[in-house]
mmCIF file of C-alpha atoms in Angstrom:
data_model
loop_
_atom_site.group_PDB
_atom_site.id
_atom_site.type_symbol
_atom_site.label_atom_id
_atom_site.label_comp_id
_atom_site.label_asym_id
_atom_site.label_seq_id
_atom_site.Cartn_x
_atom_site.Cartn_y
_atom_site.Cartn_z
ATOM 1 C CA MET A 2 -93.838 8.536 -60.235
ATOM 2 C CA LYS A 3 -92.404 10.227 -57.683
ATOM 3 C CA VAL A 4 -93.071 9.089 -54.177
ATOM 4 C CA THR A 5 -92.619 9.993 -50.273
ATOM 5 C CA ILE A 6 -93.682 7.950 -47.695
ATOM 6 C CA TRP A 7 -94.301 9.699 -44.464
ATOM 7 C CA ASN A 8 -94.191 7.683 -41.049
ATOM 8 C CA GLU A 9 -94.854 9.626 -37.766
ATOM 9 C CA TYR A 10 -91.194 7.850 -36.418
ATOM 10 C CA MET A 11 -92.084 7.595 -32.569
ATOM 11 C CA HIS A 12 -92.692 3.673 -31.790
ATOM 12 C CA GLU A 13 -89.557 2.869 -33.492
ATOM 13 C CA LYS A 14 -87.937 4.788 -31.159
ATOM 14 C CA SER A 15 -89.175 4.505 -27.261
ATOM 15 C CA ASN A 16 -91.255 1.211 -27.405
ATOM 16 C CA PRO A 17 -88.231 -1.164 -27.831
ATOM 17 C CA THR A 18 -90.649 -4.528 -29.722
ATOM 18 C CA VAL A 19 -90.858 -2.526 -32.102
ATOM 19 C CA ALA A 20 -87.523 -0.806 -32.687
ATOM 20 C CA GLU A 21 -86.347 -4.866 -33.082
ATOM 21 C CA VAL A 22 -89.924 -5.873 -35.382
ATOM 22 C CA TYR A 23 -89.033 -2.520 -37.434
ATOM 23 C CA PRO A 24 -85.249 -1.542 -36.489
ATOM 24 C CA HIS A 25 -85.213 1.063 -39.902
ATOM 25 C CA GLY A 26 -88.412 2.615 -39.250
ATOM 26 C CA ILE A 27 -92.155 1.606 -40.718
ATOM 27 C CA HIS A 28 -91.173 3.656 -43.864
ATOM 28 C CA ASN A 29 -88.283 1.620 -44.535
ATOM 29 C CA ALA A 30 -89.419 -1.346 -44.481
ATOM 30 C CA ILE A 31 -92.898 0.162 -47.239
ATOM 31 C CA LYS A 32 -89.735 1.660 -48.805
ATOM 32 C CA GLU A 33 -88.274 -1.759 -49.573
ATOM 33 C CA GLY A 34 -91.386 -3.767 -50.289
ATOM 34 C CA LEU A 35 -92.016 -0.944 -53.000
ATOM 35 C CA LEU A 36 -88.802 -1.037 -54.418
ATOM 36 C CA GLU A 37 -90.075 -5.099 -55.049
ATOM 37 C CA TYR A 38 -91.792 -3.791 -57.629
ATOM 38 C CA GLY A 39 -89.528 -0.870 -59.167
ATOM 39 C CA ILE A 40 -91.146 2.063 -57.164
ATOM 40 C CA GLU A 41 -89.018 4.158 -55.744
ATOM 41 C CA ALA A 42 -89.714 6.478 -53.100
ATOM 42 C CA ASN A 43 -88.372 9.377 -50.975
ATOM 43 C CA THR A 44 -89.414 9.458 -46.569
ATOM 44 C CA ALA A 45 -90.223 11.884 -44.362
ATOM 45 C CA THR A 46 -90.599 11.858 -40.435
ATOM 46 C CA LEU A 47 -92.771 14.196 -37.953
ATOM 47 C CA ASP A 48 -89.481 14.950 -36.270
ATOM 48 C CA GLU A 49 -87.390 16.583 -39.283
ATOM 49 C CA PRO A 50 -88.185 20.674 -39.972
ATOM 50 C CA GLU A 51 -92.563 21.148 -41.562
ATOM 51 C CA HIS A 52 -92.585 17.063 -40.660
ATOM 52 C CA GLY A 53 -90.220 16.557 -44.112
ATOM 53 C CA LEU A 54 -93.520 18.123 -45.601
ATOM 54 C CA THR A 55 -92.392 21.113 -47.172
ATOM 55 C CA GLN A 56 -94.098 22.747 -50.058
ATOM 56 C CA GLU A 57 -91.283 21.548 -52.583
ATOM 57 C CA VAL A 58 -91.598 17.712 -50.819
ATOM 58 C CA LEU A 59 -95.364 18.355 -51.480
ATOM 59 C CA ASP A 60 -95.336 19.602 -54.626
ATOM 60 C CA ASN A 61 -92.839 17.181 -56.232
ATOM 61 C CA THR A 62 -94.608 13.966 -54.845
ATOM 62 C CA ASP A 63 -97.523 11.988 -57.090
ATOM 63 C CA VAL A 64 -98.454 9.525 -53.986
ATOM 64 C CA LEU A 65 -98.241 9.906 -50.555
ATOM 65 C CA LEU A 66 -98.404 7.433 -48.159
ATOM 66 C CA TRP A 67 -99.248 8.429 -44.531
ATOM 67 C CA TRP A 68 -98.689 6.009 -41.431
ATOM 68 C CA GLY A 69 -99.514 8.064 -37.772
ATOM 69 C CA HIS A 70 -100.205 6.722 -34.572
ATOM 70 C CA THR A 71 -99.466 8.582 -31.468
ATOM 71 C CA GLY A 72 -98.673 11.891 -33.265
ATOM 72 C CA HIS A 73 -101.966 12.663 -34.538
ATOM 73 C CA GLY A 74 -102.513 15.716 -32.636
ATOM 74 C CA LEU A 75 -98.571 17.025 -33.228
ATOM 75 C CA VAL A 76 -99.199 17.608 -37.378
ATOM 76 C CA GLN A 77 -99.392 21.563 -37.782
ATOM 77 C CA ASP A 78 -101.359 23.184 -39.282
ATOM 78 C CA GLU A 79 -99.692 24.993 -42.081
ATOM 79 C CA ILE A 80 -98.796 21.210 -42.656
ATOM 80 C CA LEU A 81 -102.245 19.023 -42.868
ATOM 81 C CA GLU A 82 -103.805 22.578 -44.563
ATOM 82 C CA ARG A 83 -100.535 22.011 -46.968
ATOM 83 C CA VAL A 84 -101.254 18.008 -47.562
ATOM 84 C CA TYR A 85 -105.273 18.669 -47.850
ATOM 85 C CA GLN A 86 -104.681 21.148 -51.341
ATOM 86 C CA ARG A 87 -102.139 18.814 -53.154
ATOM 87 C CA VAL A 88 -104.447 16.092 -52.799
ATOM 88 C CA LEU A 89 -107.435 17.951 -53.943
ATOM 89 C CA GLN A 90 -105.089 19.228 -56.789
ATOM 90 C CA GLY A 91 -104.667 15.664 -57.691
ATOM 91 C CA MET A 92 -101.920 14.268 -55.183
ATOM 92 C CA GLY A 93 -102.606 10.599 -54.838
ATOM 93 C CA LEU A 94 -103.453 9.496 -50.566
ATOM 94 C CA ILE A 95 -102.403 5.703 -48.860
ATOM 95 C CA ALA A 96 -103.665 6.160 -45.673
ATOM 96 C CA LEU A 97 -102.436 2.952 -43.603
ATOM 97 C CA HIS A 98 -103.437 1.447 -40.323
ATOM 98 C CA SER A 99 -104.117 4.073 -37.838
ATOM 99 C CA ALA A 100 -104.239 6.624 -40.307
ATOM 100 C CA HIS A 101 -107.371 6.861 -40.082
ATOM 101 C CA TYR A 102 -107.830 8.364 -36.973
ATOM 102 C CA SER A 103 -104.825 11.407 -39.277
ATOM 103 C CA ARG A 104 -105.583 14.753 -39.078
ATOM 104 C CA ILE A 105 -105.446 14.508 -43.259
ATOM 105 C CA PHE A 106 -108.236 10.970 -43.413
ATOM 106 C CA THR A 107 -110.477 12.854 -41.252
ATOM 107 C CA LYS A 108 -110.596 16.191 -42.801
ATOM 108 C CA LEU A 109 -110.776 14.504 -46.395
ATOM 109 C CA MET A 110 -113.935 12.436 -44.872
ATOM 110 C CA GLY A 111 -115.587 14.496 -43.088
ATOM 111 C CA THR A 112 -116.746 12.310 -40.516
ATOM 112 C CA SER A 113 -114.761 10.731 -37.304
ATOM 113 C CA CYS A 114 -113.233 7.902 -38.503
ATOM 114 C CA SER A 115 -114.091 6.177 -35.345
ATOM 115 C CA LEU A 116 -114.209 2.183 -34.930
ATOM 116 C CA LEU A 117 -113.632 -0.549 -32.625
ATOM 117 C CA TRP A 118 -110.860 -2.084 -31.899
ATOM 118 C CA ARG A 119 -108.991 -4.996 -29.965
ATOM 119 C CA VAL A 120 -105.150 -5.276 -29.148
ATOM 120 C CA ALA A 121 -105.199 -8.584 -29.606
ATOM 121 C CA ASN A 122 -102.456 -11.057 -31.224
ATOM 122 C CA GLU A 123 -105.083 -12.582 -33.758
ATOM 123 C CA LYS A 124 -105.125 -13.880 -36.981
ATOM 124 C CA GLU A 125 -106.712 -11.400 -39.860
ATOM 125 C CA ARG A 126 -108.249 -13.176 -42.710
ATOM 126 C CA VAL A 127 -107.972 -10.269 -46.114
ATOM 127 C CA TRP A 128 -110.834 -11.529 -48.472
ATOM 128 C CA VAL A 129 -110.502 -9.725 -51.759
ATOM 129 C CA VAL A 130 -114.065 -8.605 -52.246
ATOM 130 C CA ASN A 131 -113.549 -6.653 -55.452
ATOM 131 C CA PRO A 132 -111.128 -8.581 -57.841
ATOM 132 C CA GLY A 133 -110.949 -7.214 -60.968
ATOM 133 C CA HIS A 134 -109.806 -3.450 -58.957
ATOM 134 C CA PRO A 135 -106.195 -2.677 -59.846
ATOM 135 C CA ILE A 136 -105.779 -2.847 -56.463
ATOM 136 C CA ALA A 137 -106.410 -6.176 -56.032
ATOM 137 C CA GLN A 138 -104.169 -7.623 -59.210
ATOM 138 C CA GLY A 139 -102.045 -10.240 -58.486
ATOM 139 C CA LEU A 140 -103.692 -11.253 -55.375
ATOM 140 C CA PRO A 141 -105.181 -14.991 -54.232
ATOM 141 C CA ARG A 142 -108.805 -14.530 -52.559
ATOM 142 C CA TYR A 143 -107.525 -13.944 -48.921
ATOM 143 C CA PHE A 144 -104.648 -13.973 -47.597
ATOM 144 C CA GLU A 145 -104.048 -14.261 -43.788
ATOM 145 C CA LEU A 146 -101.669 -12.366 -41.342
ATOM 146 C CA GLU A 147 -101.348 -14.717 -38.259
ATOM 147 C CA LYS A 148 -100.910 -12.402 -35.651
ATOM 148 C CA GLU A 149 -102.679 -8.314 -36.087
ATOM 149 C CA GLU A 150 -104.429 -6.283 -34.358
ATOM 150 C CA MET A 151 -108.558 -6.043 -34.639
ATOM 151 C CA TYR A 152 -110.678 -3.229 -36.074
ATOM 152 C CA GLY A 153 -113.883 -4.030 -35.804
ATOM 153 C CA GLU A 154 -117.400 -1.987 -37.292
ATOM 154 C CA PHE A 155 -118.574 -0.171 -36.755
ATOM 155 C CA PHE A 156 -115.737 2.391 -39.233
ATOM 156 C CA ASP A 157 -117.320 6.154 -39.089
ATOM 157 C CA ILE A 158 -116.136 6.606 -42.737
ATOM 158 C CA PRO A 159 -118.792 7.869 -46.097
ATOM 159 C CA GLU A 160 -119.853 5.703 -47.629
ATOM 160 C CA PRO A 161 -116.228 4.115 -50.268
ATOM 161 C CA ASP A 162 -116.802 4.750 -53.219
ATOM 162 C CA GLU A 163 -115.283 0.928 -53.855
ATOM 163 C CA LEU A 164 -114.688 -1.499 -51.482
ATOM 164 C CA VAL A 165 -111.727 -3.994 -52.341
ATOM 165 C CA PHE A 166 -110.756 -5.633 -48.856
ATOM 166 C CA LEU A 167 -112.834 -7.123 -46.165
ATOM 167 C CA SER A 168 -111.487 -8.563 -42.913
ATOM 168 C CA TRP A 169 -111.904 -11.112 -40.958
ATOM 169 C CA PHE A 170 -110.955 -11.847 -37.608
ATOM 170 C CA GLN A 171 -110.376 -14.530 -35.003
ATOM 171 C CA GLY A 172 -112.914 -12.991 -32.784
ATOM 172 C CA GLY A 173 -115.520 -13.379 -35.033
ATOM 173 C CA GLU A 174 -115.906 -9.420 -35.986
ATOM 174 C CA VAL A 175 -114.757 -7.080 -39.347
ATOM 175 C CA PHE A 176 -113.899 -4.302 -41.150
ATOM 176 C CA ARG A 177 -113.735 -2.999 -44.508
ATOM 177 C CA SER A 178 -109.882 -3.105 -44.739
ATOM 178 C CA GLY A 179 -109.405 -1.267 -48.203
ATOM 179 C CA CYS A 180 -111.260 1.484 -49.069
ATOM 180 C CA THR A 181 -111.153 3.837 -52.061
ATOM 181 C CA PHE A 182 -112.559 7.641 -52.224
ATOM 182 C CA ARG A 183 -111.850 10.138 -54.372
ATOM 183 C CA ARG A 184 -111.838 13.789 -53.396
ATOM 184 C CA GLY A 185 -111.184 16.398 -56.186
ATOM 185 C CA HIS A 186 -108.638 15.431 -57.902
ATOM 186 C CA GLY A 187 -107.125 12.847 -55.983
ATOM 187 C CA LYS A 188 -107.879 9.735 -55.354
ATOM 188 C CA ILE A 189 -107.212 8.383 -52.107
ATOM 189 C CA PHE A 190 -106.772 4.279 -50.914
ATOM 190 C CA TYR A 191 -107.410 3.166 -47.185
ATOM 191 C CA PHE A 192 -105.227 -0.073 -45.972
ATOM 192 C CA ARG A 193 -106.069 -1.294 -42.632
ATOM 193 C CA PRO A 194 -102.878 -3.863 -41.638
ATOM 194 C CA GLY A 195 -100.218 -2.724 -39.957
ATOM 195 C CA HIS A 196 -100.198 -2.585 -36.379
ATOM 196 C CA GLU A 197 -96.410 -1.551 -35.375
ATOM 197 C CA THR A 198 -95.357 -4.383 -32.914
ATOM 198 C CA PHE A 199 -95.957 -7.072 -36.270
ATOM 199 C CA PRO A 200 -93.880 -7.359 -39.064
ATOM 200 C CA THR A 201 -96.829 -6.747 -41.561
ATOM 201 C CA TYR A 202 -95.252 -5.058 -43.304
ATOM 202 C CA TYR A 203 -92.998 -7.218 -44.496
ATOM 203 C CA ASN A 204 -95.286 -9.345 -46.162
ATOM 204 C CA SER A 205 -96.111 -10.574 -49.864
ATOM 205 C CA TYR A 206 -99.371 -9.912 -49.993
ATOM 206 C CA VAL A 207 -99.523 -6.740 -47.937
ATOM 207 C CA ARG A 208 -96.681 -5.465 -50.189
ATOM 208 C CA ARG A 209 -97.889 -6.638 -53.049
ATOM 209 C CA VAL A 210 -101.183 -4.265 -52.215
ATOM 210 C CA ILE A 211 -99.125 -1.127 -51.289
ATOM 211 C CA ALA A 212 -97.255 -1.367 -54.696
ATOM 212 C CA ASN A 213 -100.866 -1.378 -56.555
ATOM 213 C CA ALA A 214 -102.454 0.892 -54.277
ATOM 214 C CA VAL A 215 -99.153 3.318 -55.576
ATOM 215 C CA ARG A 216 -99.687 2.918 -59.358
ATOM 216 C CA TRP A 217 -104.043 3.464 -59.088
ATOM 217 C CA VAL A 218 -103.958 5.771 -56.950
ATOM 218 C CA ALA A 219 -101.190 8.173 -58.594
ATOM 219 C CA PRO A 220 -102.120 11.612 -60.555
ATOM 220 C CA GLU A 221 -104.188 10.025 -64.225
ATOM 221 C CA PRO A 222 -101.762 10.537 -66.992
ATOM 222 C CA GLY A 223 -102.711 14.242 -68.783
ATOM 223 C CA LEU A 224 -104.741 15.694 -65.566
ATOM 224 C CA VAL A 225 -103.698 19.637 -65.718
ATOM 225 C CA PRO A 226 -103.788 20.529 -61.604
ATOM 226 C CA LEU A 227 -105.184 23.432 -60.123
ATOM 227 C CA GLU A 228 -102.704 25.825 -58.795
ATOM 228 C CA THR A 229 -105.505 26.217 -55.551
ATOM 229 C CA ILE A 230 -108.696 25.149 -55.346
ATOM 230 C CA ARG A 231 -111.124 27.264 -53.899
ATOM 231 C CA PRO A 232 -114.523 27.722 -53.252
ATOM 232 C CA PRO A 233 -116.815 27.961 -57.214
ATOM 233 C CA PHE A 234 -118.646 31.450 -56.305
ATOM 234 C CA PRO A 235 -116.820 34.506 -54.961
ATOM 235 C CA ALA A 236 -118.630 35.780 -51.730
ATOM 236 C CA GLN A 237 -121.908 38.007 -52.409
ATOM 237 C CA GLU A 238 -122.580 41.149 -51.250
ATOM 238 C CA PRO A 239 -125.591 41.668 -48.995
ATOM 239 C CA VAL A 240 -128.330 43.128 -50.321
ATOM 240 C CA PRO A 241 -129.459 45.937 -49.504
ATOM 241 C CA GLY A 242 -132.724 45.680 -47.156
ATOM 242 C CA ARG A 243 -132.390 41.590 -47.348
ATOM 243 C CA ASN A 244 -131.749 39.738 -44.254
ATOM 244 C CA ASN A 245 -128.626 37.576 -44.870
#
C-alpha cells in the first residue's frame, strides 16, 4: 500500500504556536503516527513543484491524506483535476479537519461543505456510533480531546454513506465528525479533529483512527483502475428540425 500525506505546510512556517506543536510539520506528525501501525508514507506540500502531486506521484499513490486550511485557493486547477480523476479511478482520500473546505473535497461532495465553528480551547468527545465499522476497530465507546476547535451542525455535505463518529463539544454542539463516501471507484473518509494549534495528531486514538481509515479507503484487491473517467455516452449530434 502506497500512502501520500499532503499538507499545505503554511501555519507551521508562520505561526510560532503551531511551529512549537508541530516542529516538523503536521504531515510528519501524521506520518509518525502511521509508522506506529506499520504503514509507511511519503509526504508532499503546497510549495513543492506541482504541489508535490505530480502525475507520477499520484499514479503511485493508493491513499492520499489531505490537510489544508489557509491555502485552499492556492491549489492549481490542473492539480485539482489530477487528484479528482485519481479518486474516481480508485485512489482513497482522507480529508482531515479544515480540509472540509478544500477544493478537492468540495468538488467531490458537490456542496458548499460549510459548517458552524468556534475557535475555543474546549473538550471534544468523539463518540463511536458505528462500532462495527473497520475504521472504529480497537476504539472505546468514545474518546476525548481536552483542547480542540469546535465544529457544529449544520454541516453542508451530502448524506454520508456511513456515519462512524459523532462529536460533542462543551458548548453543547454536536457534529458528524467521521463520515464515509464513495465516488467512482474511490473511497473517501472525512475526519474532523486536527486544529493546528493543538497536539491532536499525537493522540493515540486519533492515530488509530487514521491508520484504520488508511486501510479502509485503500483500493480493493483486484480492482481494475479506469484509465480516465469520461461521460458514459458521446455527445449526440443535433437532430435536424428539432430544438436541441
